[in-house]
C-alpha atoms as a PDB file:
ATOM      1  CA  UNK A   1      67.029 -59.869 -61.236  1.00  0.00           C
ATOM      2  CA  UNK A   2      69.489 -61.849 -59.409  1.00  0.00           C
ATOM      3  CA  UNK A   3      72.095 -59.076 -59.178  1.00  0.00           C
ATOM      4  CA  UNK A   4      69.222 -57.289 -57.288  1.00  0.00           C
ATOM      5  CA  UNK A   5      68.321 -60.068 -54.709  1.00  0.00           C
ATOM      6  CA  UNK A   6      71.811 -60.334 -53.966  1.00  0.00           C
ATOM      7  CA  UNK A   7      72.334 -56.782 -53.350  1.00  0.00           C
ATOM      8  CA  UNK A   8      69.565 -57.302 -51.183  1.00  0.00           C
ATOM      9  CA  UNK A   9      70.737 -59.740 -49.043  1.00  0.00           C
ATOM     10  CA  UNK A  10      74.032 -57.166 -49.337  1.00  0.00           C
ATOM     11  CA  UNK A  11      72.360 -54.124 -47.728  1.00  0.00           C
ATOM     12  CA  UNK A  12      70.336 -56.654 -45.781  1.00  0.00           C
ATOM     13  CA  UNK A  13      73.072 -58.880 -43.947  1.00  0.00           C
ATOM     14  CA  UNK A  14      72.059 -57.737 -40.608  1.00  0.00           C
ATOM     15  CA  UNK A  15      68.602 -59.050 -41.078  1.00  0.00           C
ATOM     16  CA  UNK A  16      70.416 -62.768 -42.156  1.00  0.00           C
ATOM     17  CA  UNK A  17      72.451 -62.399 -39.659  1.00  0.00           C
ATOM     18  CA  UNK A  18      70.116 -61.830 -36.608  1.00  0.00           C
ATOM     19  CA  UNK A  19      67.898 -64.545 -37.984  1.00  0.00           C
ATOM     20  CA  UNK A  20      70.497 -67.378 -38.118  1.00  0.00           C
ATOM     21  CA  UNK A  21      71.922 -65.808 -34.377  1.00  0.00           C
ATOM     22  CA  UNK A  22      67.975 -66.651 -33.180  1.00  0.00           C
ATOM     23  CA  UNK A  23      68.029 -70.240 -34.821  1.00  0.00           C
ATOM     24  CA  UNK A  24      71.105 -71.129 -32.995  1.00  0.00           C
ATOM     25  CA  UNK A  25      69.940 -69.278 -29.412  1.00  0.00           C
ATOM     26  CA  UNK A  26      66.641 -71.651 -30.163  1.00  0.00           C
ATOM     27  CA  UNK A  27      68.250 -74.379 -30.972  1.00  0.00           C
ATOM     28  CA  UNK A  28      70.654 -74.173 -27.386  1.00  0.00           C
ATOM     29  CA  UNK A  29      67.882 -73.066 -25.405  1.00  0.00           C
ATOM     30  CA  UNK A  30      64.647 -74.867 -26.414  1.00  0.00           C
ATOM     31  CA  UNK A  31      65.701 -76.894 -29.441  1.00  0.00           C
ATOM     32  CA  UNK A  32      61.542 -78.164 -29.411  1.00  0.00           C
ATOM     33  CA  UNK A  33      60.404 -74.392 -29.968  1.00  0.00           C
ATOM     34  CA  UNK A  34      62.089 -74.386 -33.148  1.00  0.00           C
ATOM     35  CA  UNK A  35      59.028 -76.288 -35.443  1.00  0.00           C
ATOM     36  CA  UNK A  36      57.137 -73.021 -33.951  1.00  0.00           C
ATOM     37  CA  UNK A  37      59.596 -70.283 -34.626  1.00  0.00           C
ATOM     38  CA  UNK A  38      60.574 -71.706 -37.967  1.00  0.00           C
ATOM     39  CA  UNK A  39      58.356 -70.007 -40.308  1.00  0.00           C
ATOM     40  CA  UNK A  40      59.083 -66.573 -38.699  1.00  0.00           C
ATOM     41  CA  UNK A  41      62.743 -67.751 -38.841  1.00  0.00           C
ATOM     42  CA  UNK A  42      62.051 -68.482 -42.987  1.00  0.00           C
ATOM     43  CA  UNK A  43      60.269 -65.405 -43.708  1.00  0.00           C
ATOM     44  CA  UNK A  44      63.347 -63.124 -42.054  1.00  0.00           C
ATOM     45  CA  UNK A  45      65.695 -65.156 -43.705  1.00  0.00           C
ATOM     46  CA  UNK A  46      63.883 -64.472 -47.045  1.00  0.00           C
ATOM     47  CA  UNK A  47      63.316 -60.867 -46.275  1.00  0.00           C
ATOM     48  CA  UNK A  48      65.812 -59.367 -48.535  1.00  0.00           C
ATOM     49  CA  UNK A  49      64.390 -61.443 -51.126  1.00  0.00           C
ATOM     50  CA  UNK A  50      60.499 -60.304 -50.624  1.00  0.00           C
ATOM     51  CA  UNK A  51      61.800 -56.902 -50.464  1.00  0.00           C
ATOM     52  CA  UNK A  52      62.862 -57.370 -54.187  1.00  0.00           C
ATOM     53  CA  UNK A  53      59.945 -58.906 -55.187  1.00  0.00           C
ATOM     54  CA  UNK A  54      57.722 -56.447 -53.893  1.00  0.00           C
ATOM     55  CA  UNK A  55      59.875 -53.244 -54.790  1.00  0.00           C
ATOM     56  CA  UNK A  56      59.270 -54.546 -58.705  1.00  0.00           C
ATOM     57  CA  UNK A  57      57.589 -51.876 -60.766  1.00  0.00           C
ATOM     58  CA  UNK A  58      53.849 -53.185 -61.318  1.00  0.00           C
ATOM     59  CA  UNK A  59      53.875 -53.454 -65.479  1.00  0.00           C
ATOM     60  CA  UNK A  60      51.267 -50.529 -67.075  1.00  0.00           C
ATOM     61  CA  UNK A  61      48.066 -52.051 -68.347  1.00  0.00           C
ATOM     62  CA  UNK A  62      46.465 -50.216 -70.950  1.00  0.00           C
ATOM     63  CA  UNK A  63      43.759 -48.828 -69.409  1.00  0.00           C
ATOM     64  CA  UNK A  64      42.216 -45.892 -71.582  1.00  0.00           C
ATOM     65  CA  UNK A  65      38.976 -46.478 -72.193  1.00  0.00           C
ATOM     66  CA  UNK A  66      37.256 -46.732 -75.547  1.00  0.00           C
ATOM     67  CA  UNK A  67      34.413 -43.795 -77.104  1.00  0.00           C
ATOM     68  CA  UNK A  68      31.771 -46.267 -76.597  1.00  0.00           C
ATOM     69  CA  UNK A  69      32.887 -47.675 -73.005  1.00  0.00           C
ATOM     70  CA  UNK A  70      32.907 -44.141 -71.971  1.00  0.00           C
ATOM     71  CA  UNK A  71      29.754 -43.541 -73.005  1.00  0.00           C
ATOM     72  CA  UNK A  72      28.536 -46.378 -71.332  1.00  0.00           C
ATOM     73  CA  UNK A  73      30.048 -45.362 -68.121  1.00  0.00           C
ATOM     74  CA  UNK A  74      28.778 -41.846 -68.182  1.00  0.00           C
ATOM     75  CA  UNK A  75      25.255 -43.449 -68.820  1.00  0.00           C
ATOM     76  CA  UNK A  76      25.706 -45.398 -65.720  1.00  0.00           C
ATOM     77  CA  UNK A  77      26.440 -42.809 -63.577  1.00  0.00           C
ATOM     78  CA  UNK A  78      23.899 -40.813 -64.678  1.00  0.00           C
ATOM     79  CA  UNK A  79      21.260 -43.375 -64.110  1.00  0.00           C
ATOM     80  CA  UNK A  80      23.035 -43.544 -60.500  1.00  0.00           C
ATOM     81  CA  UNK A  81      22.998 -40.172 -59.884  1.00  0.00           C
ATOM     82  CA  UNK A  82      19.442 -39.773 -61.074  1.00  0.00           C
ATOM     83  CA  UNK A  83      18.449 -42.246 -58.117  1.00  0.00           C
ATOM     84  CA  UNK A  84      19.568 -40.050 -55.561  1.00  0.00           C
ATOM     85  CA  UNK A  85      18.394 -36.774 -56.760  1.00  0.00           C
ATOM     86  CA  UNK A  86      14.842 -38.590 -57.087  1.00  0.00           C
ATOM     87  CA  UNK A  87      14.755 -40.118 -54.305  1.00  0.00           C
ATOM     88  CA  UNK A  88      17.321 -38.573 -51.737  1.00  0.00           C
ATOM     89  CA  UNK A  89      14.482 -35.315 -50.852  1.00  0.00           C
ATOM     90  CA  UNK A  90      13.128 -33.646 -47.803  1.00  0.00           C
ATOM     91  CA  UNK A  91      10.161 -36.140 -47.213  1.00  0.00           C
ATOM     92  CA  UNK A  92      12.934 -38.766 -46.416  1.00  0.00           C
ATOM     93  CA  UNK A  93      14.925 -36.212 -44.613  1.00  0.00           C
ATOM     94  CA  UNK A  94      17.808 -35.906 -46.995  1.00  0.00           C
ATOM     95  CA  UNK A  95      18.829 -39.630 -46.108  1.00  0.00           C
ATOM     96  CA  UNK A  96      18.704 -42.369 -49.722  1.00  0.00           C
ATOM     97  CA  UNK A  97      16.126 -45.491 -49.443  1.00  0.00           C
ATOM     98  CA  UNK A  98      17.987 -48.763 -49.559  1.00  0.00           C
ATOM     99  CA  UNK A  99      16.248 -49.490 -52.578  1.00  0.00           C
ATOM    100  CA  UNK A 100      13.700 -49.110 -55.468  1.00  0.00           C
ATOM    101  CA  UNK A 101      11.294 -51.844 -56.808  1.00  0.00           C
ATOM    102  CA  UNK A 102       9.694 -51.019 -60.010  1.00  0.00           C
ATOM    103  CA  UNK A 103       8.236 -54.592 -60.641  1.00  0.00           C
ATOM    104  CA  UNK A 104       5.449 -55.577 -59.906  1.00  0.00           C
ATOM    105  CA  UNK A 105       5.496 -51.810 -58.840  1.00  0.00           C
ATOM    106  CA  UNK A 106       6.662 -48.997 -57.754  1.00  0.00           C
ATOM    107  CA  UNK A 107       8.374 -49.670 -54.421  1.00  0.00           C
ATOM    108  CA  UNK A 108      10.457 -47.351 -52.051  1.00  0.00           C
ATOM    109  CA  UNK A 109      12.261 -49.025 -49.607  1.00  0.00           C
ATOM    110  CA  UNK A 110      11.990 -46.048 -46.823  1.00  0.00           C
ATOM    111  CA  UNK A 111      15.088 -47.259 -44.549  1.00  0.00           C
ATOM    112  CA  UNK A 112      18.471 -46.686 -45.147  1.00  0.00           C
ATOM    113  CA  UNK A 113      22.083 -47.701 -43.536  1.00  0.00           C
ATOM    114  CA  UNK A 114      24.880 -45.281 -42.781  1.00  0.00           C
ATOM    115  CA  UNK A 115      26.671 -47.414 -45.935  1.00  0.00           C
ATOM    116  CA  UNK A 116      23.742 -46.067 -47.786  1.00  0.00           C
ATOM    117  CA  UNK A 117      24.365 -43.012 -46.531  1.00  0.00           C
ATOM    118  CA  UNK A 118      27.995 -42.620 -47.149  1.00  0.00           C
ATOM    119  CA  UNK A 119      27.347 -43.680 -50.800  1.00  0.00           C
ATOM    120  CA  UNK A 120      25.024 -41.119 -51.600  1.00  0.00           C
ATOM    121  CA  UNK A 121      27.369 -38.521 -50.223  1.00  0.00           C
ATOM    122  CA  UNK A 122      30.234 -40.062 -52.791  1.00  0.00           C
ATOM    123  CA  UNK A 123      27.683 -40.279 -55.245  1.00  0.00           C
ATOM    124  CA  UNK A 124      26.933 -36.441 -54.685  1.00  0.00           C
ATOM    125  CA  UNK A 125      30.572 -35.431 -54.936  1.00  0.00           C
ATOM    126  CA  UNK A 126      31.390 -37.534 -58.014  1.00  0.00           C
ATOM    127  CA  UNK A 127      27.833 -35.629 -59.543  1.00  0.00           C
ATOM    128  CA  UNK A 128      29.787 -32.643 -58.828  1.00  0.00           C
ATOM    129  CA  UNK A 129      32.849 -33.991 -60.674  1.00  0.00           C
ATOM    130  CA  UNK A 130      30.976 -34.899 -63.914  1.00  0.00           C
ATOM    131  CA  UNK A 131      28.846 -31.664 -64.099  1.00  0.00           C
ATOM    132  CA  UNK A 132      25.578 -33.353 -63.044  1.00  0.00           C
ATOM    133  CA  UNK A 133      25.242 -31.193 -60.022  1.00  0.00           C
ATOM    134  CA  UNK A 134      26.042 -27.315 -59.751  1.00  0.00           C
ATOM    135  CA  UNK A 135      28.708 -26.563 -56.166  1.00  0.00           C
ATOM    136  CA  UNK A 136      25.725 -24.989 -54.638  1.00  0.00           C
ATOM    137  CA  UNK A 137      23.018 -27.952 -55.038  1.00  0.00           C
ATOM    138  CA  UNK A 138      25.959 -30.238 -53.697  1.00  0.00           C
ATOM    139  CA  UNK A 139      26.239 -28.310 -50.922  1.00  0.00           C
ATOM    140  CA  UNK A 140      22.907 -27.572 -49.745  1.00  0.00           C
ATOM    141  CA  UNK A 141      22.146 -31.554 -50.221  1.00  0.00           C
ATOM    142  CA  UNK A 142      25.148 -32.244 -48.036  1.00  0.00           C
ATOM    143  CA  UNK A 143      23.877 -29.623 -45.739  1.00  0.00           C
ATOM    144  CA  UNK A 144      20.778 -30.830 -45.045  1.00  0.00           C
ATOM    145  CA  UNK A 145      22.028 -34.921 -44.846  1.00  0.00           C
ATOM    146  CA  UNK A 146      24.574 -33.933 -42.595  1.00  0.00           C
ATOM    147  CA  UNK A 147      21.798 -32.314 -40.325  1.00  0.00           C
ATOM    148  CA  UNK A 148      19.851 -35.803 -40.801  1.00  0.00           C
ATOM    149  CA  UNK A 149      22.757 -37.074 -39.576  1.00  0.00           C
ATOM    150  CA  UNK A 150      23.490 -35.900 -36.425  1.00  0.00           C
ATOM    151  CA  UNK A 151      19.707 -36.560 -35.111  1.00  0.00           C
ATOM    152  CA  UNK A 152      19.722 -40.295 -35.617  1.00  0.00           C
ATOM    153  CA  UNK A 153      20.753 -42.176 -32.426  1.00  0.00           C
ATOM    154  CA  UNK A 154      23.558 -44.180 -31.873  1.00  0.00           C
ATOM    155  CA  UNK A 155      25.652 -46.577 -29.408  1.00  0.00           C
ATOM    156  CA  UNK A 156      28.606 -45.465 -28.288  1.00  0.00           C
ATOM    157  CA  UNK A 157      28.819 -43.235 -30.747  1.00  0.00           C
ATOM    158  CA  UNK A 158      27.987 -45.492 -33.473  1.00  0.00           C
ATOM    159  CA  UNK A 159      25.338 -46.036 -35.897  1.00  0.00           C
ATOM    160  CA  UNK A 160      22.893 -48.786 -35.808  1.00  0.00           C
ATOM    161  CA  UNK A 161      22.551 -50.669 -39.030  1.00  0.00           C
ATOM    162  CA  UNK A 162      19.229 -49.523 -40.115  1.00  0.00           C
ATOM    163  CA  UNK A 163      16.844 -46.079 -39.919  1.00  0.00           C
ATOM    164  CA  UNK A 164      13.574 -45.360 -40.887  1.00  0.00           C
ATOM    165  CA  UNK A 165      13.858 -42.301 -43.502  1.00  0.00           C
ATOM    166  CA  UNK A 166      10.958 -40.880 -42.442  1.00  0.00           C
ATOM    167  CA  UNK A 167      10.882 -40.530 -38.329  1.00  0.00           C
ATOM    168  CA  UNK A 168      15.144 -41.488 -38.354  1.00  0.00           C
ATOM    169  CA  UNK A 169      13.761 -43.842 -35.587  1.00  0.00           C
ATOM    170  CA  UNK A 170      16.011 -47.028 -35.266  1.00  0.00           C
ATOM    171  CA  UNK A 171      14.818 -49.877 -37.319  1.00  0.00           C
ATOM    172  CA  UNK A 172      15.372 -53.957 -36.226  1.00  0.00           C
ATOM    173  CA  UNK A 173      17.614 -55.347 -36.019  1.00  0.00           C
ATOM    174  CA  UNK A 174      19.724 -52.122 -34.142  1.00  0.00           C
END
């Protein structure tokens, strides 16, 4: 690991070298701006040295997943999935409630947020990807969000932070 830093600094000298010219132009011309420039100074100095460090190969983690975490996953996403294709439908204009309450009972939240937005249309596409959806469905869902889309109003070409799903008329706070 050392050989490598000090090939670093090897390839590197011009870095060094350009750093220590700056610490002696500061320290002719305004010796007092040096407490400023000094940690600037130190990180250029230790460039070569960073550059090692970070150009390390990450170590591989294990990371396959067991027959009952998988299972557990897929169940997940499922149950996420199932969400939106309940309650992402025409009578909310394609667009997901923020929420659901089912205690004390059954509660739809009928606003939504372009994050909620932009989650079901991930959630849509990773459907897709584990067979929960069929190309077409995706499509036509996407289809008919995107058209929800482009009627809600904005600022500056922005959205505002909350809709109703119903009218797509701006909720508080904008």
């Amino acid at each position: 690991d050392q050989g490598r830093v000090a090939t670093a600094y090897r390839v590197m000298w011009f870095a060094i070298a350009t750093a220590l010219a700056s610490v002696l132009l500061i320290l002719i011309a305004r010796p007092e701006a040096l407490i400023a420039a000094a940690p600037i100074l130190a990180a250029w100095i230790a460039s070569p040295a960073i550059a090692t460090w970070l150009s390390h190969s990450v170590r591989q983690v294990d990371t396959s997943l067991t027959a009952e975490d998988e299972t557990y996953l897929r169940g997940v996403a499922r149950s996420t999935w199932r969400f939106f294709e309940r309650f992402v439908t025409e009578e909310d204009n394609w667009l997901p409630p923020d929420n659901f309450q089912e205690d004390p009972s059954p509660v739809v939240a009928r606003r939504t947020s372009p994050t909620n937005i932009g989650l079901a249309l991930l959630a849509g596409v990773a459907a897709r990807d584990l067979g929960y959806v069929g190309l077409l469905e995706l499509v036509e869902r996407t289809e008919f969000t995107f058209d929800s889309v482009h009627e809600l109003e904005r600022l500056n070409g922005h959205f505002l932070n909350w809709y109703d799903t119903a009218t797509l008329e701006p909720l508080m706070p904008r």
